[in-house]
Short mmCIF file of C-alpha atoms and ligand atoms in Angstrom, two decimals:
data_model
loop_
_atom_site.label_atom_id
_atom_site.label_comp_id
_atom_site.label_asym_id
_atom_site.label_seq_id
_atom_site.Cartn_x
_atom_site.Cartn_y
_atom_site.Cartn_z
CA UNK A 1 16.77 12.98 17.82
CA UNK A 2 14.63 12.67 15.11
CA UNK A 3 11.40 10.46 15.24
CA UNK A 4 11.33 8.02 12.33
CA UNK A 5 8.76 5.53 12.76
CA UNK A 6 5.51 5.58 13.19
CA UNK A 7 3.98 4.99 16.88
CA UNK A 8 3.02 1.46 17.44
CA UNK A 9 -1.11 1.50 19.31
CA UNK A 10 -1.89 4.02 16.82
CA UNK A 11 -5.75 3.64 17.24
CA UNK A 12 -6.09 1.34 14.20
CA UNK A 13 -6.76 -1.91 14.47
CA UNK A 14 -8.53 -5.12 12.97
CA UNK A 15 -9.41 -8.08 14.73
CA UNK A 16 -11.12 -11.30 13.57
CA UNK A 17 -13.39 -12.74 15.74
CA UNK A 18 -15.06 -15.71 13.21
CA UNK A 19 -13.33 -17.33 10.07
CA UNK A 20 -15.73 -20.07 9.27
CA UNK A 21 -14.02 -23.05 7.14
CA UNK A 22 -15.07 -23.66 3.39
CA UNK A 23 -15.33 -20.13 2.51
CA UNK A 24 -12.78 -16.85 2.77
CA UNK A 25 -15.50 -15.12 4.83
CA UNK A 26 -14.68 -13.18 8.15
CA UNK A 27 -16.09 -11.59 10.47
CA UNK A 28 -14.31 -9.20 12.84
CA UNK A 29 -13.92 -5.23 14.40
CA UNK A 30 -11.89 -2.68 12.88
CA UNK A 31 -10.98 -0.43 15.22
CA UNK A 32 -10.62 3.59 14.24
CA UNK A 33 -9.76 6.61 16.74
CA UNK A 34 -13.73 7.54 15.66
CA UNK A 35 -14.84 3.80 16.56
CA UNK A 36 -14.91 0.65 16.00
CA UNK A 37 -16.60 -0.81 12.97
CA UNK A 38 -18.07 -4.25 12.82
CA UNK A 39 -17.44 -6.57 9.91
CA UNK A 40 -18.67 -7.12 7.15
CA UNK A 41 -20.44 -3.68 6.97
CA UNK A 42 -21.89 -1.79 4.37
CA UNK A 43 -20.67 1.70 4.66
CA UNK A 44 -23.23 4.25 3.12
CA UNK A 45 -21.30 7.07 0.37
CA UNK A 46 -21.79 10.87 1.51
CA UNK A 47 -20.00 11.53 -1.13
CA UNK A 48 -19.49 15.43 -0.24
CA UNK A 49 -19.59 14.84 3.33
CA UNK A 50 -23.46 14.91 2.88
CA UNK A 51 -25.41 11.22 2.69
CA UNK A 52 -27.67 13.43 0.10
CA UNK A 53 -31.00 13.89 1.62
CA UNK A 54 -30.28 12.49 5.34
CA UNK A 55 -29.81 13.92 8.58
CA UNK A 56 -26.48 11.99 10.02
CA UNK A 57 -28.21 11.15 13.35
CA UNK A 58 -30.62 9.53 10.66
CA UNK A 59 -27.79 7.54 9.34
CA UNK A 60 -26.51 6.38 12.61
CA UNK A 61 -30.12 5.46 13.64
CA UNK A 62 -30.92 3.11 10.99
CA UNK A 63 -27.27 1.49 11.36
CA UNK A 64 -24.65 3.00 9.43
CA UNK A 65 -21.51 2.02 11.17
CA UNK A 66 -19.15 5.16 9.16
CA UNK A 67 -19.93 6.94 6.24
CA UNK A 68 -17.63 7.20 3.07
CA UNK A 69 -16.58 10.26 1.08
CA UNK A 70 -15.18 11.05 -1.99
CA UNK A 71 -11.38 13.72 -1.83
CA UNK A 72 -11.75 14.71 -5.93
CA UNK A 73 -15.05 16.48 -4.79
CA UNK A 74 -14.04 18.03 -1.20
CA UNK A 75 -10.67 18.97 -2.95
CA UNK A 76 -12.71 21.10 -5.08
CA UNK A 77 -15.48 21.87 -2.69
CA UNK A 78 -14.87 23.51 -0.08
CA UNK A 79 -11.08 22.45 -0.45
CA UNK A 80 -9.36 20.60 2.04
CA UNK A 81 -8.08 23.70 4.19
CA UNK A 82 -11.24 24.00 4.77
CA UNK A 83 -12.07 20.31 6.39
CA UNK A 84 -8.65 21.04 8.09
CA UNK A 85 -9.48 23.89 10.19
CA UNK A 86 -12.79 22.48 10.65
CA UNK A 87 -11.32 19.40 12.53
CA UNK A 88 -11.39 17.15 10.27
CA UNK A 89 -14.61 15.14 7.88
CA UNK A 90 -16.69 13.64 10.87
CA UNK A 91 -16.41 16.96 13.01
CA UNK A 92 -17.36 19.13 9.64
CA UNK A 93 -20.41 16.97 8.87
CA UNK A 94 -21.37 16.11 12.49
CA UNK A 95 -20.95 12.78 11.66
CA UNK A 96 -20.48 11.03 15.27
CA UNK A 97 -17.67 8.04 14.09
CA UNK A 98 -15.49 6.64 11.81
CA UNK A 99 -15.25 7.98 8.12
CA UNK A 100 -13.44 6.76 4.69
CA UNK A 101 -12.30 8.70 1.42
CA UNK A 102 -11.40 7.23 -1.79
CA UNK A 103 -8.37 9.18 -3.31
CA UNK A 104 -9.61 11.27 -6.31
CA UNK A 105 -8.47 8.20 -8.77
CA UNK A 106 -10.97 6.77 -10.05
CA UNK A 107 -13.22 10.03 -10.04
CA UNK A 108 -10.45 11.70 -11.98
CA UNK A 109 -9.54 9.24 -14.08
CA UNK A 110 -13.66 8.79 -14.97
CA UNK A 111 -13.11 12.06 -16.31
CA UNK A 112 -10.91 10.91 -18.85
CA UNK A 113 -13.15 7.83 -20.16
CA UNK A 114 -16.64 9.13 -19.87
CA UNK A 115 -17.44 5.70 -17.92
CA UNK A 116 -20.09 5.69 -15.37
CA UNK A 117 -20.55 2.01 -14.71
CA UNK A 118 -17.48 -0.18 -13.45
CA UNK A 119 -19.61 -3.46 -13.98
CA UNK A 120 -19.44 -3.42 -17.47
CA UNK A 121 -22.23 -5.97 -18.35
CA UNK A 122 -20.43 -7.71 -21.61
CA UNK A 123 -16.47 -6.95 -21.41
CA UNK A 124 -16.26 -8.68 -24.74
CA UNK A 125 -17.71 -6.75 -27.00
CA UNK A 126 -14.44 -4.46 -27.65
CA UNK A 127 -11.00 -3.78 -25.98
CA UNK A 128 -9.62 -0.85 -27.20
CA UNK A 129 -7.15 1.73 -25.74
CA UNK A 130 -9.28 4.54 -27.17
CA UNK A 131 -11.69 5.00 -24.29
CA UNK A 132 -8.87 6.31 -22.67
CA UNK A 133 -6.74 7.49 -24.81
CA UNK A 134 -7.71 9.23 -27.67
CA UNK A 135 -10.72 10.82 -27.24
CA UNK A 136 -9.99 14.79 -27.75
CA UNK A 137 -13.19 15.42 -25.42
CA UNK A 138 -11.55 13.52 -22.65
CA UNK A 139 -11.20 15.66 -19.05
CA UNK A 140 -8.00 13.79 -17.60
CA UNK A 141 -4.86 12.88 -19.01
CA UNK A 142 -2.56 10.77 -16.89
CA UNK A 143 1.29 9.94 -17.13
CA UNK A 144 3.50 8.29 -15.14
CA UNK A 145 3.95 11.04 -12.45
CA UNK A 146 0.31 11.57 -12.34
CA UNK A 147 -2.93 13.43 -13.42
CA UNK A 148 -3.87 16.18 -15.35
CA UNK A 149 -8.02 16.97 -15.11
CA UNK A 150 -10.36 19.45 -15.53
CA UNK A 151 -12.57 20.41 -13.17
CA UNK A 152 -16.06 19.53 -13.70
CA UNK A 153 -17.77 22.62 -11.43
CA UNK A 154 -16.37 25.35 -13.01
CA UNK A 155 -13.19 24.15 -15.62
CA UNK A 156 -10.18 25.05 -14.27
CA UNK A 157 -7.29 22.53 -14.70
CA UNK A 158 -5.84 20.62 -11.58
CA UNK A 159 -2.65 17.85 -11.08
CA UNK A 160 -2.99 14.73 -8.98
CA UNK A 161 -0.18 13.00 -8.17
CA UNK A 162 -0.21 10.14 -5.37
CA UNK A 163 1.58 12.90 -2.86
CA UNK A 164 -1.08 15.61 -3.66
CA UNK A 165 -3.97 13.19 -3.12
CA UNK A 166 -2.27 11.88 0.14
CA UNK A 167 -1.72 15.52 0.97
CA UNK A 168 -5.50 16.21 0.43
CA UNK A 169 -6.60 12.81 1.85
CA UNK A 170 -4.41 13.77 5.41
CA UNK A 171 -6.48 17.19 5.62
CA UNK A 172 -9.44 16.27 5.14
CA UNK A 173 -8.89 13.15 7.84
CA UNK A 174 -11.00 10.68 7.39
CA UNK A 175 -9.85 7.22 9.62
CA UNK A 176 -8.88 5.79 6.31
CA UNK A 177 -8.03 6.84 3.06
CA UNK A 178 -7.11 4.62 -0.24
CA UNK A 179 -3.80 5.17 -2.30
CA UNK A 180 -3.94 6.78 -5.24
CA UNK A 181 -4.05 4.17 -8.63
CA UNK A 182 -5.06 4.20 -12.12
CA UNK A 183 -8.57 3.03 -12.36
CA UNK A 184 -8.96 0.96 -15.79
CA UNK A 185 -12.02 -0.25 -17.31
CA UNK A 186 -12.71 -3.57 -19.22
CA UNK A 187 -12.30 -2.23 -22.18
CA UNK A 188 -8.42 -1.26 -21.85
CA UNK A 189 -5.87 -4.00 -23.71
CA UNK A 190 -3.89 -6.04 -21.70
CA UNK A 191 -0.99 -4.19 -22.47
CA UNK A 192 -2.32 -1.03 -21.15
CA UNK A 193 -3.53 -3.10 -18.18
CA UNK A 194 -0.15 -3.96 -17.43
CA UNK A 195 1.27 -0.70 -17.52
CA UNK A 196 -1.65 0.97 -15.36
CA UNK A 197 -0.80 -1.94 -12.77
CA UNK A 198 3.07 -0.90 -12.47
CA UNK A 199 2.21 2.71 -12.35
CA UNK A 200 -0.52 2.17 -9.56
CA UNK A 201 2.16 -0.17 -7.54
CA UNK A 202 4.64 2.73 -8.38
CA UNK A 203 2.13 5.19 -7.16
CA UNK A 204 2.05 3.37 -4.27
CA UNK A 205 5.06 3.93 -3.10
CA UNK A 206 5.31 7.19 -3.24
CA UNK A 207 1.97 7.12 -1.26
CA UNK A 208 3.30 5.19 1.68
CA UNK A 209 6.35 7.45 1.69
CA UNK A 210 4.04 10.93 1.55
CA UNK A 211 1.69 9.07 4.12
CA UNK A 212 4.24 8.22 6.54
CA UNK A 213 5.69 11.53 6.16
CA UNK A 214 2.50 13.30 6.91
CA UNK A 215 2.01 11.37 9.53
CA UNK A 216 5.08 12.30 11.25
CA UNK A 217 4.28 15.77 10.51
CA UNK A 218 0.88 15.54 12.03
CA UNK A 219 1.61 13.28 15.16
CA UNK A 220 -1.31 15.67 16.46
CA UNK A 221 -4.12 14.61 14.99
CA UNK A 222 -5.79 11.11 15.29
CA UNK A 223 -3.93 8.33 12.92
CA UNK A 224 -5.43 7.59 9.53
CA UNK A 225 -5.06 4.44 8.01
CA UNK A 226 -3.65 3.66 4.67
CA UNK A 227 -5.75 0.97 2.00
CA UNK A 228 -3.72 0.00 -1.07
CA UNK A 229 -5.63 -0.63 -4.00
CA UNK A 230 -5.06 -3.64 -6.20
CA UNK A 231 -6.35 -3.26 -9.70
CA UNK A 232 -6.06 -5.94 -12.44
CA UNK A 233 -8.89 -5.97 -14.15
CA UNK A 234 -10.37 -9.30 -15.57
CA UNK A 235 -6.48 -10.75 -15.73
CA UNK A 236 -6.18 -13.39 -12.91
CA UNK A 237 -2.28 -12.97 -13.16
CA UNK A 238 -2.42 -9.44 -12.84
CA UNK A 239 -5.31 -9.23 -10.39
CA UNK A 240 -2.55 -11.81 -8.53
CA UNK A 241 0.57 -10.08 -9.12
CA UNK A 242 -0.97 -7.26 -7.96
CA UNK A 243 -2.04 -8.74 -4.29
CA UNK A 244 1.13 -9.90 -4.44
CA UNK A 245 2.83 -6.41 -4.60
CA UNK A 246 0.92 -4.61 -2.59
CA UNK A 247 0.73 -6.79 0.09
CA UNK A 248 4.77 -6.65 0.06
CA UNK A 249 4.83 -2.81 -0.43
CA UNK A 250 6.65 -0.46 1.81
CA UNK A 251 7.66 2.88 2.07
CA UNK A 252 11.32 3.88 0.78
CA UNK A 253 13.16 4.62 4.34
CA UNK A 254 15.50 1.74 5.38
CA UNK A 255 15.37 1.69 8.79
CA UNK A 256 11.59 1.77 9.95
CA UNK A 257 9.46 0.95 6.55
CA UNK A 258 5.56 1.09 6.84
CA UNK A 259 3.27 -0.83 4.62
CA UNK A 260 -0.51 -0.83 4.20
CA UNK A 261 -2.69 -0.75 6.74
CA UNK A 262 -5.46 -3.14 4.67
CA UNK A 263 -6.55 -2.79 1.18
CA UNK A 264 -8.97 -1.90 -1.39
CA UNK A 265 -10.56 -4.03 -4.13
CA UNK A 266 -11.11 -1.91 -6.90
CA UNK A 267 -11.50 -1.30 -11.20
CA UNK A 268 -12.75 -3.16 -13.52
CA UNK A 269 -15.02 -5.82 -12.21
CA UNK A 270 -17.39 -8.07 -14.55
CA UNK A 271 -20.65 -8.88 -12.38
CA UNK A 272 -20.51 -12.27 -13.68
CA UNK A 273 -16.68 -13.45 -12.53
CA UNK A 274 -16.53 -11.27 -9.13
CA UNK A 275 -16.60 -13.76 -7.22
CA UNK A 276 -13.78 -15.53 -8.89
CA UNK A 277 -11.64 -12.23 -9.48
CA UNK A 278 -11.95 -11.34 -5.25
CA UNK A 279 -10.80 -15.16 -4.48
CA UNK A 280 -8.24 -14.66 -6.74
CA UNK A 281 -6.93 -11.14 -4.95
CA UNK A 282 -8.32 -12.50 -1.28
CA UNK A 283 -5.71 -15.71 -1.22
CA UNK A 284 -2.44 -13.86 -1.35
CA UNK A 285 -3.91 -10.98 0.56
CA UNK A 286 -2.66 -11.02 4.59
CA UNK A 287 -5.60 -12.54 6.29
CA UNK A 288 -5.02 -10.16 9.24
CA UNK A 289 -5.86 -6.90 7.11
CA UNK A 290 -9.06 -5.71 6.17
CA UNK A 291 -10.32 -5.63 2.96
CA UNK A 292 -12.33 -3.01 1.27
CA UNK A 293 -14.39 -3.60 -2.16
CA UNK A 294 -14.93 -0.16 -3.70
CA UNK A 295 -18.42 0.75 -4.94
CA UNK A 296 -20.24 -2.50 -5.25
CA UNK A 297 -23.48 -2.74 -3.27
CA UNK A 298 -26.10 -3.89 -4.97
CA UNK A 299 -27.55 -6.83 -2.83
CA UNK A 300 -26.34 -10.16 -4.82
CA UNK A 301 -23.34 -8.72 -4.99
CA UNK A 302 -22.98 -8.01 -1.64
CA UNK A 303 -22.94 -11.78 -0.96
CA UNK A 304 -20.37 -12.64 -3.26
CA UNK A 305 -18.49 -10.30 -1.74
CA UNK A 306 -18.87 -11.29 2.22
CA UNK A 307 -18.17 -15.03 1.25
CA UNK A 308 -15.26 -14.52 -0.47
CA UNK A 309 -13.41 -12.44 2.17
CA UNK A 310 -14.67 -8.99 1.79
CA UNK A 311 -14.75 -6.77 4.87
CA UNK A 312 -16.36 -3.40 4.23
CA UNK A 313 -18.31 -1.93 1.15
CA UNK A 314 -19.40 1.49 0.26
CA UNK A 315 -21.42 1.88 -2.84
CA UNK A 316 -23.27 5.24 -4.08
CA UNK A 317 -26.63 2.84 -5.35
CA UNK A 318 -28.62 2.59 -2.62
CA UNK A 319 -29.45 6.22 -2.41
CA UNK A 320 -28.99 7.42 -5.98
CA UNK A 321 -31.90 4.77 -7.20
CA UNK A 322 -34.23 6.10 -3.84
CA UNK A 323 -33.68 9.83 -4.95
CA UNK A 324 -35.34 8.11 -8.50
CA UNK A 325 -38.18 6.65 -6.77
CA UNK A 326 -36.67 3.31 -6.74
CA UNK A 327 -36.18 1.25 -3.19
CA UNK A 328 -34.99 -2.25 -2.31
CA UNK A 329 -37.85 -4.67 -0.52
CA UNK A 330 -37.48 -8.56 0.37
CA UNK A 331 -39.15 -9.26 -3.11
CA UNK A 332 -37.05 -6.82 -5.47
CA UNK A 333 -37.18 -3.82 -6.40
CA UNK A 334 -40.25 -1.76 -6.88
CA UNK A 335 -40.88 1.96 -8.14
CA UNK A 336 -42.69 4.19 -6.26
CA UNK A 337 -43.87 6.47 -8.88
CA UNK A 338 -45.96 3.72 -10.49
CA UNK A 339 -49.29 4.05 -11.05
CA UNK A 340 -50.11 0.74 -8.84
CA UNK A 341 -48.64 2.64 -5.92
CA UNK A 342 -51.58 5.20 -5.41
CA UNK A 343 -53.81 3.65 -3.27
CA UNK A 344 -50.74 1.24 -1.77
CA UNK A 345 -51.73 2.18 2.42
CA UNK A 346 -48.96 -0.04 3.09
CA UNK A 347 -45.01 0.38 3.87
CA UNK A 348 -42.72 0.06 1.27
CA UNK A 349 -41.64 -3.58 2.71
CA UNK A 350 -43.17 -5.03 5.56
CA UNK A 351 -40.59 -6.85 7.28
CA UNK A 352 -38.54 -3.72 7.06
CA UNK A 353 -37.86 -2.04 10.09
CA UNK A 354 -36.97 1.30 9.11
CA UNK A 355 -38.51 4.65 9.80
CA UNK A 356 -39.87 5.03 6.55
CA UNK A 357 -41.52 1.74 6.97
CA UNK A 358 -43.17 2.15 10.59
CA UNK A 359 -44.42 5.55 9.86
CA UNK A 360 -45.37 6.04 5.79
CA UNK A 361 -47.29 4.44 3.23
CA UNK A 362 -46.73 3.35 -0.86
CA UNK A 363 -49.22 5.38 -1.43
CA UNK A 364 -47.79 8.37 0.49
CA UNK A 365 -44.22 8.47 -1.15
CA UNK A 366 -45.64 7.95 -4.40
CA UNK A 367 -47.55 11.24 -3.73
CA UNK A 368 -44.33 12.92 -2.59
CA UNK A 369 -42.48 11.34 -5.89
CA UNK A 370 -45.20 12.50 -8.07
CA UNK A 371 -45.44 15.69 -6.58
CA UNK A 372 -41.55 16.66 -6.52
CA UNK A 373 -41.66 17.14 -2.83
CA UNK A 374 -37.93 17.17 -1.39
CA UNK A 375 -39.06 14.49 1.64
CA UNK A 376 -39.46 12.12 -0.94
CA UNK A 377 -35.53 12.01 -1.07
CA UNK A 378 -35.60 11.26 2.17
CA UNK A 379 -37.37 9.07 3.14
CA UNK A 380 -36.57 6.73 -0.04
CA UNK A 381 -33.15 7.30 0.95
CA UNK A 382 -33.63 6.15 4.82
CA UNK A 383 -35.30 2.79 3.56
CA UNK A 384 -32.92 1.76 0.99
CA UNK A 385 -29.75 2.79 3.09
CA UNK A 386 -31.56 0.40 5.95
CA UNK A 387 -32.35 -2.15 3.60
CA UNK A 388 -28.36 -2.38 2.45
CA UNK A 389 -26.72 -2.01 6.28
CA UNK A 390 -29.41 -3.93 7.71
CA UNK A 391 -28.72 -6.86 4.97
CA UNK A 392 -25.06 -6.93 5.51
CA UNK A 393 -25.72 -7.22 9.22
CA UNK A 394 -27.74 -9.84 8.74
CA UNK A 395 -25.05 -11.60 7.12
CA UNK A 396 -22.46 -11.19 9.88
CA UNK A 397 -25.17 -12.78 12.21
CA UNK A 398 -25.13 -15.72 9.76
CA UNK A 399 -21.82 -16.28 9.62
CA UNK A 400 -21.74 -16.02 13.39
CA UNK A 401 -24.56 -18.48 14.02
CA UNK A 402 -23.05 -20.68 11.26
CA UNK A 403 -26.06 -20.66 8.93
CA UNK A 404 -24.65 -18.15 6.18
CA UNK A 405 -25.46 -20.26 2.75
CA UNK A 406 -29.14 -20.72 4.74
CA UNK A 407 -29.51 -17.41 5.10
CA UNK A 408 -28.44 -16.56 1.34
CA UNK A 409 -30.54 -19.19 0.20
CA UNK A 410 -33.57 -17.84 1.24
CA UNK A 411 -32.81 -14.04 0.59
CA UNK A 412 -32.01 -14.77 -2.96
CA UNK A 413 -35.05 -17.00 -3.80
CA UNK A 414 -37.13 -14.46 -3.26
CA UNK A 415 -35.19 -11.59 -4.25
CA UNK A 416 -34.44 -11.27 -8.08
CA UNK A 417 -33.58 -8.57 -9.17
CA UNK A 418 -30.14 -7.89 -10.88
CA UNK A 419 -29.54 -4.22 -10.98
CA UNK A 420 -26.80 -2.65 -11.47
CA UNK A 421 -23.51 -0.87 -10.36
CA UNK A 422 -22.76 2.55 -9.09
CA UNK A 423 -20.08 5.06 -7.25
CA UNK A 424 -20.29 8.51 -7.38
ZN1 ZN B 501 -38.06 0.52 5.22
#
């Protein structure tokens, strides 16, 4: 007889233990076959199964919970055979629990508009088509079936469709992977906006049907879930319809269906309406699935997100603005290369509780910095990444104890700084 569904007490699961009233905030476990995960977390990008600069043991010392990576890069470095044979991403980077990967889309599809930054900081200056479309430098081209790119190490051209990326996503094995969609930016008209929308819930389909195939297939190896992603951009009907479709979603089979396992918040966010835009997405979504917001991070934002009903974030900032001499502390953010660093024979931030912090000095890293010295990386890296998980955490404690908007109160009034966006 052949086996068409999926086992039931697959490993995966996500509980809620706290849903306090007058805000979507939650806080609860996912559970992986790595480990369990508890929410909200910030989960720290090693985005080519490397948190650049840091030992993982590091990582898991200072709190990181699972570590996210990216499948455009492993598919092209070392490949995913590679991760495969190896046992999978945590095994190959002797990272000891849970992992995520992001499908290739927006990385891909990044190629093809030259945009770095998904906060775009004034969405009204121009909407045009042409940042996607007709720019003749432009690395990716994508059609309905899927994308055509160019590969940024060494130039060769590569397809993505949603099976290939769920192909690539089930060797490489993280505990869960995101379907493939068309990332848009703010700058896209609404009519291209719609049609990137019915592609990506097209898209995935076919993703829950290669999934659940794969999984069949590989009945072996330890489950993976499967995030949606709902896209949108700054359209509350679309950013609706969209949680509205996905959330409905399943595979093509008729007598055992699968649908997502929880989903991803992703594209085109303006820092300004996030808030709105996630409540928006977060009061159709199924309460009882977790939610992911893709590469957002920085520390306001990282409010916004836990209080309107975000579960997990991963964002590459933290520890691309340490590697530039830049680190988070209770009063902003300060620069370690200044010049008012150099006799500093103090920790970056007192009340931090980081290695960096009990063992090194201001005026220590900003010899490192000035001197080029590769531990400078690190140990920027090991305070920031603290800062991040250690400030989520804090929230979750908050929202346990039932003094959450206390909590915020205080951290914000003393922290200022607005900085930006980032994923890698
Ligand atoms: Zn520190």
């Amino acid at each position: 007889m052949r086996i068409n569904a999926l086992p039931s007490g697959n490993g995966f699961n996500f509980e809620i233990s706290h849903a306090p009233e007058k805000s979507l905030a939650r806080v609860g476990t996912i559970s992986t076959p790595h480990g369990d995960i508890a929410t909200p977390a910030f989960i720290p990008v090693g985005t080519k199964a490397t948190v650049k600069a840091v030992l993982p043991e590091t990582m898991k010392e200072l709190g990181a919970q699972a570590l996210l990576s990216n499948a455009y890069h492993l598919y092209l470095q070392p490949g995913p055979d590679v991760l495969d044979e190896a046992g999978g991403l945590a095994r190959f980077m002797n990272w000891p629990g849970p992992t995520f990967t992001d499908s290739g889309g927006f990385q891909v599809l990044s190629l093809g508009v030259g945009f770095k930054k998904v906060l775009a900081m004034d969405a009204q200056t121009f909407r045009s088509d042409d940042v996607i479309a007709g720019n003749k430098e432009r690395l990716a081209h994508v059609d309905d079936e899927g994308v055509t790119f160019k590969s940024h190490l060494d130039g060769s051209m590569h397809r993505f469709t949603p099976e290939v990326s769920m192909q690539v996503q089930h060797k490489i094995g993280a505990d869960i992977i995101f379907a493939f969609d068309e990332c848009t930016t703010l700058h896209n008209t609404r009519k291209y906006q719609e049609k990137a929308l019915e592609r990506t819930r097209l898209w995935g389909i076919r993703c829950l049907d290669e999934h659940k195939k794969l999984t069949l297939e590989r009945s072996e190896k330890p489950y993976q879930a499967l995030y949606g992603v709902i896209q949108g951009a700054q359209y509350e009907d679309l950013r609706k319809k969209a949680a509205t479709d996905m959330a409905a979603l399943r595979s093509t089979d008729p007598d055992s269906p699968i649908g997502f396992d929880g989903f991803g918040l992703g594209g085109a966010l303006d820092k300004k309406t996030l808030g709105t835009i996630l409540t928006w997405m977060n009061e159709i979504l199924p309460a009882q699935k977790p939610r992911h917001l893709l590469g957002i991070g920085a520390p306001e934002d990282l409010f916004v997100g836990v209080e309107n009903g975000i579960d997990t974030f991963d964002c590459v900032l933290a520890s691309r603005i340490a590697r530039t001499s830049a680190v988070y502390t209770m009063v902003g953010r300060n620069n370690l290369s200044n010049a008012i660093n150099r006799r500093a024979f103090e920790p970056i931030d007192d009340e931090c509780d980081c290695y960096t912090c009990a063992n090194y000095t201001k005026a220590y890293l900003h010899h490192v910095f000035r001197g080029k010295e590769i531990i400078a990386a690190t140990l920027a890296t090991i305070h920031n990444e603290r800062f991040i998980v250690r400030l989520v955490d804090q929230m979750r404690a908050a929202l346990i104890s039932g003094d959450y908007f206390e909590f915020k109160e205080q951290f914000m009034g003393r922290y200022k700084h607005l900085s930006g966006q980032a994923r890698d």
